[in-house]
Amino acid sequence: MILTGTLIQDIRYGARMLYRNKGFTTVAVLALALGIGVNTAVFTAYKAMVARVLDARDPGRMVNVALKRDSGAAAANFSYPDYESFRDSVHSLRSLIAYTVERPRFSAIGGFVSQRIAGGSGAGRLGLRNSSVTANAEFATAYAVSENYFQALGVAPIRGRSFESMSLAELAASPSVLIAENYWQRRFAADPSILGKTIYLNGVAMTIVGIAPHDFVGTSIAAPDFWLPMHLEPMIHADDNWLTEREHLFCRIFGRLAPGATIAQARAEMNLQGDRLRALHDPRSESAKPATIMVWPGSPFPLPISQYPGLTLSIAFIMVAAAMVLAIACANAGGLQLARARSRQNEMQTRLSLGASRWRIVRQLLTESVLLASLAGVLALLVTWALLRVAANFASEALPADIGTLVFNVRPDAAILAYVCGISLLAALLFGLAPALDSSRSAIISAARGSTSSARSRRLQDILVAAQVALCLVLMISGSMLIRSSINSLTMETGYESKRVIDLELQFPESRKYTASRKSEVIRELRTRLAAVPGVTSIAAAKPPGNIFAFTATVALDAAESSAHNMHLIRYTWIGPNYFQTVGIPLVLGSGFSSLAGREPSIIVSESVAQQLAPGQNPIGKIVRLGPTDEKLRSTRELTADGPSYQIIGIARDTRGFDLNGTDARIIYLPLPAERLAAYPTLIRTQSGAALVTRALDAVIASVDPEVAATASTLDDQLRQSASFIASTIAAAVATAVGLLGLFLALMGIYGTISYIVALRTREIGIRMAIGAQKRHILALILGESTRPVVGGLLAGMLLAVGASRLLHGLLFGLDTIDALSFAGVSILFLTIALVAAYPPSRRAIHVDPSDALRYE
């Protein structure tokens, strides 16, 4: 009871002291709020995206299913026959569900008015989406799910019914879908008569029988437009074998544990059944090879987080950066607290003389620190939630439309509130404990010796300033290097024409009338008409340079011998006539395919491949043999580089695509057979710019076949949408934002600390000036003492930045591990800014009136 009363007294006294020192309180709360806010934002984003559970009742009982092959490769997709086998034989899972994503054409009847938006969102205008060039087709996002999907997740429609209440015969006779409430409101203005209406997906009539709950994402991170029973997939694809082909891996599997069952039991059962199923697959396919079934707690991620090393590195980088910002904020507040405590020496000495113990003073100072951190935590929570809402809305607009409506829940919950409370308390201890111990010790020493200054306190203050500077410098140097890396990736020499070449992708309706011959006829006619469009200089059939690395082959220069030392693993692609002319890749030696028509099988290699196969030699005329590394391709319709020997007839200049480190420069080009030209994208080279030709594409496609849809983007746009470039850009943006925030906090600390020091040394400064010290000497003294910890922090920060740059080496493109420009430039910039921050309070010292200073108490 006595302790409680004392605590209340401490809180009241602390609140009065903070109120009396509004300037100190405002600066300290702002600094701490920024540090706590950054960490809260990172935790909230991690919880909402990386650690999110499935959208289901009792999600802790849900599990994911994937597999890992003996080669180390992981796969998340299964065939529907395999899913059925698992569903019917694994008893430790009460329910097993399957799901896949579709992007069907959508049309509505019954008086519905299309609200299709042209031009895209603000994020689309930033180049985050491919540009659609056809206005004659509308697409919807549909999740095709097993009929027990909603029942297994424990979610019911808000209106109507779901699929488990319908038999397969009923679904076949009356194809039905559920519409998401988000899409119902956005597309149909929440029409109350939506149930029973008919829509068309890929030309197939579907009846809307229910409305899924608002923001319901199920086993994904986005809400689709429609939910489709998986047994209707063959109808929208016009393919009777869609669900029966065991080699067709297209669906992900999730399960709900049976009562009393564990993940380990489910994993054992799944692996036992998986061993039996491999014998049913084509012996040449990947699915027939040994693999281990992985079962882990339910998550929208296709694979466990441990299977994404790049993501793990990025998460670790962001968390460390956020922790560094908190440390800077705590050092900032600690320096201010220490300077303020030095100004309260008389108060502490008085309390000691009245019988207060050192622990009592420490507790009082810690109570004030906790109050400061609590105020900062409340402010941080409000600001963080608002900023994350804005970020979530922007991310929802920025992501491609084919994933649906992103649901990013950043509403504060018990876990977030507990995190804020915990990190606020941690911050209070970090910035409050050392100043409280030091100032209480100084008060005891001062009371004994009659001194009002403590060299120990000044050293601790210098250490806190140096720590802020060091941590801030690490963040700024890392951000500078990542920015330069991002700029390098933007301006890199690709080795081909990227700005004036358009990649045109066609999408045919899922209709039986569009046979292979019909598609080939449409594509040939389209390419003929495109060649006549003003501004088009050449056309080729091939995958674009930045998107040709799906397949690799083992390559041996001597076909008669295939020992391990002369085998090479090299990427390859198939190209049609005019490819090198269209894309702008020059041949540095030899001839192209067109001039050697009718000869034995031939290939063209890039410069790096020529050097790899025949170092220091001319490889023209040499014979190589290629074998595919993915046996699964042999049982599909995909072209494989296999079989005959090939003669090298030309060497093309190296190109650089999505891999910023240049490892994708090693390419082998094979001539695309004439009968396969229609199966590959169309590359269009324009004369001056792609914009005019892109605008003309819609009319040309409609004149050939108005039912064909298409998307087009320049090769330059594709490079900027690649995973490597986006990762580099996001890392640069995060590091820059955090670095600037750290700089702001460090400068606040330097300015506030020096201001307090000048105020505390007013009497000393007056005495110096009274006995003849010049103003410039006083200014030099204050600036010198102020910049000494800054310089020490810069040296320590540069050493830490060397280690950070080595850890970030995988994200840096075109830079040495120690980038001299970033290290020197950022350090000089920081020192300059620190001097600017230190100058105003230092200059105030030279205007102290000696007579006033001698009377200062």
CSV table of C-alpha atoms in Angstrom, one decimal, residues 414-585:
chain,number,residue,atom,x,y,z
A,414,ALA,CA,-4.2,-7.0,-28.6
A,415,ALA,CA,-0.9,-8.3,-30.0
A,416,ILE,CA,0.0,-4.9,-31.5
A,417,LEU,CA,-1.0,-3.0,-28.4
A,418,ALA,CA,1.1,-5.4,-26.3
A,419,TYR,CA,4.0,-4.9,-28.6
A,420,VAL,CA,3.8,-1.1,-28.3
A,421,CYS,CA,3.6,-1.3,-24.6
A,422,GLY,CA,6.6,-3.7,-24.5
A,423,ILE,CA,8.7,-1.6,-26.8
A,424,SER,CA,7.8,1.6,-25.0
A,425,LEU,CA,8.9,0.1,-21.7
A,426,LEU,CA,12.1,-1.2,-23.4
A,427,ALA,CA,12.8,2.3,-24.8
A,428,ALA,CA,12.2,3.8,-21.3
A,429,LEU,CA,14.8,1.5,-19.8
A,430,LEU,CA,17.3,2.1,-22.7
A,431,PHE,CA,17.2,5.9,-22.6
A,432,GLY,CA,16.4,6.3,-18.9
A,433,LEU,CA,18.4,3.9,-16.9
A,434,ALA,CA,21.9,5.1,-17.7
A,435,PRO,CA,21.2,8.8,-17.2
A,436,ALA,CA,19.3,8.0,-14.0
A,437,LEU,CA,22.2,6.0,-12.5
A,438,ASP,CA,24.8,8.5,-13.6
A,439,SER,CA,22.9,11.6,-12.5
A,440,SER,CA,22.1,10.2,-9.1
A,441,ARG,CA,25.8,9.2,-8.7
A,442,SER,CA,26.8,12.7,-9.7
A,443,ALA,CA,24.5,14.2,-7.2
A,444,ILE,CA,26.0,12.2,-4.4
A,445,ILE,CA,29.5,13.2,-5.5
A,446,SER,CA,28.6,16.8,-6.0
A,447,ALA,CA,27.0,16.9,-2.5
A,448,ALA,CA,30.2,15.6,-1.0
A,449,ARG,CA,32.7,17.7,-3.0
A,450,GLY,CA,30.6,20.8,-3.6
A,451,SER,CA,31.0,20.3,-7.4
A,452,THR,CA,28.3,20.9,-9.9
A,453,SER,CA,30.0,19.1,-12.9
A,454,SER,CA,30.9,15.6,-13.6
A,455,ALA,CA,33.4,14.5,-16.2
A,456,ARG,CA,31.8,11.0,-16.1
A,457,SER,CA,28.4,12.6,-17.2
A,458,ARG,CA,30.1,14.5,-20.0
A,459,ARG,CA,31.8,11.2,-21.2
A,460,LEU,CA,28.4,9.4,-21.1
A,461,GLN,CA,26.8,12.2,-23.1
A,462,ASP,CA,29.6,12.1,-25.7
A,463,ILE,CA,29.1,8.3,-26.0
A,464,LEU,CA,25.4,8.7,-26.6
A,465,VAL,CA,26.0,11.4,-29.3
A,466,ALA,CA,28.6,9.2,-30.9
A,467,ALA,CA,26.3,6.2,-30.9
A,468,GLN,CA,23.6,8.2,-32.6
A,469,VAL,CA,26.1,9.3,-35.3
A,470,ALA,CA,27.5,5.8,-35.8
A,471,LEU,CA,24.1,4.1,-36.2
A,472,CYS,CA,22.8,6.9,-38.4
A,473,LEU,CA,25.9,6.8,-40.6
A,474,VAL,CA,25.4,3.0,-41.2
A,475,LEU,CA,21.9,3.6,-42.3
A,476,MET,CA,22.8,6.5,-44.6
A,477,ILE,CA,25.7,4.7,-46.2
A,478,SER,CA,23.6,1.6,-46.8
A,479,GLY,CA,20.9,3.7,-48.3
A,480,SER,CA,23.3,5.6,-50.5
A,481,MET,CA,24.8,2.3,-51.8
A,482,LEU,CA,21.4,0.8,-52.5
A,483,ILE,CA,20.2,4.0,-54.3
A,484,ARG,CA,23.3,3.9,-56.5
A,485,SER,CA,22.7,0.2,-57.1
A,486,SER,CA,19.1,1.0,-58.1
A,487,ILE,CA,20.3,3.8,-60.5
A,488,ASN,CA,22.8,1.4,-62.0
A,489,SER,CA,20.1,-1.2,-62.6
A,490,LEU,CA,18.0,1.5,-64.3
A,491,THR,CA,20.8,2.7,-66.6
A,492,MET,CA,22.5,-0.6,-67.2
A,493,GLU,CA,23.5,-1.6,-70.7
A,494,THR,CA,21.2,-4.4,-71.6
A,495,GLY,CA,22.9,-5.3,-74.9
A,496,TYR,CA,19.6,-5.0,-76.8
A,497,GLU,CA,17.0,-2.3,-77.7
A,498,SER,CA,14.5,-2.2,-74.8
A,499,LYS,CA,12.7,1.1,-75.2
A,500,ARG,CA,11.5,0.7,-78.8
A,501,VAL,CA,10.6,-3.0,-78.8
A,502,ILE,CA,7.1,-4.1,-77.7
A,503,ASP,CA,6.2,-7.6,-76.4
A,504,LEU,CA,2.7,-8.5,-77.5
A,505,GLU,CA,0.9,-11.4,-75.8
A,506,LEU,CA,-2.3,-12.7,-77.1
A,507,GLN,CA,-5.1,-14.4,-75.1
A,508,PHE,CA,-7.6,-16.5,-77.0
A,509,PRO,CA,-11.1,-17.3,-75.7
A,510,GLU,CA,-11.4,-20.7,-74.0
A,511,SER,CA,-13.6,-22.0,-76.8
A,512,ARG,CA,-13.5,-25.3,-78.7
A,513,LYS,CA,-13.6,-23.3,-82.0
A,514,TYR,CA,-10.1,-21.9,-81.3
A,515,THR,CA,-8.2,-25.0,-82.3
A,516,ALA,CA,-4.4,-24.9,-82.8
A,517,SER,CA,-4.8,-24.3,-86.5
A,518,ARG,CA,-7.3,-21.5,-85.9
A,519,LYS,CA,-4.9,-19.8,-83.5
A,520,SER,CA,-2.0,-20.1,-85.9
A,521,GLU,CA,-4.1,-18.6,-88.7
A,522,VAL,CA,-5.1,-15.6,-86.5
A,523,ILE,CA,-1.5,-15.0,-85.4
A,524,ARG,CA,-0.2,-15.2,-89.0
A,525,GLU,CA,-2.8,-12.7,-90.2
A,526,LEU,CA,-2.2,-10.4,-87.2
A,527,ARG,CA,1.6,-10.4,-87.8
A,528,THR,CA,1.1,-9.6,-91.5
A,529,ARG,CA,-1.1,-6.6,-90.6
A,530,LEU,CA,1.1,-5.4,-87.8
A,531,ALA,CA,4.1,-5.3,-90.3
A,532,ALA,CA,2.1,-2.7,-92.3
A,533,VAL,CA,1.4,-0.4,-89.3
A,534,PRO,CA,3.3,2.9,-89.7
A,535,GLY,CA,6.2,3.0,-87.4
A,536,VAL,CA,6.8,-0.8,-87.3
A,537,THR,CA,10.2,-1.7,-88.7
A,538,SER,CA,10.4,-5.5,-88.0
A,539,ILE,CA,8.5,-8.3,-86.3
A,540,ALA,CA,9.8,-11.6,-84.7
A,541,ALA,CA,8.3,-14.5,-82.9
A,542,ALA,CA,10.2,-15.3,-79.7
A,543,LYS,CA,10.2,-14.8,-76.0
A,544,PRO,CA,11.7,-11.4,-75.0
A,545,PRO,CA,15.3,-11.3,-73.8
A,546,GLY,CA,14.4,-10.6,-70.2
A,547,ASN,CA,12.0,-13.6,-70.1
A,548,ILE,CA,13.8,-16.5,-71.8
A,549,PHE,CA,15.4,-18.2,-68.9
A,550,ALA,CA,12.9,-20.8,-67.9
A,551,PHE,CA,14.9,-23.8,-69.3
A,552,THR,CA,18.5,-24.9,-69.1
A,553,ALA,CA,20.4,-27.6,-71.0
A,554,THR,CA,23.6,-29.5,-70.3
A,555,VAL,CA,26.0,-28.7,-73.1
A,556,ALA,CA,29.0,-30.7,-74.2
A,557,LEU,CA,31.3,-29.3,-76.9
A,558,ASP,CA,32.5,-32.7,-77.9
A,559,ALA,CA,29.4,-34.8,-78.7
A,560,ALA,CA,31.4,-38.0,-78.6
A,561,GLU,CA,32.4,-37.6,-74.9
A,562,SER,CA,30.1,-36.4,-72.1
A,563,SER,CA,32.4,-36.5,-69.1
A,564,ALA,CA,31.7,-34.2,-66.1
A,565,HIS,CA,34.6,-31.8,-66.9
A,566,ASN,CA,33.3,-30.8,-70.3
A,567,MET,CA,29.6,-30.5,-69.4
A,568,HIS,CA,28.2,-27.0,-68.9
A,569,LEU,CA,24.8,-25.9,-67.7
A,570,ILE,CA,23.6,-23.1,-70.0
A,571,ARG,CA,20.2,-21.4,-70.6
A,572,TYR,CA,18.7,-21.6,-74.0
A,573,THR,CA,15.8,-20.1,-76.0
A,574,TRP,CA,14.0,-20.5,-79.3
A,575,ILE,CA,13.9,-17.6,-81.8
A,576,GLY,CA,12.1,-16.9,-85.1
A,577,PRO,CA,13.4,-15.2,-88.2
A,578,ASN,CA,14.4,-11.5,-87.7
A,579,TYR,CA,14.9,-11.9,-84.0
A,580,PHE,CA,18.3,-10.3,-83.8
A,581,GLN,CA,17.3,-7.5,-86.1
A,582,THR,CA,14.1,-6.9,-84.2
A,583,VAL,CA,15.7,-6.9,-80.7
A,584,GLY,CA,18.9,-5.1,-81.8
A,585,ILE,CA,21.4,-7.8,-80.8
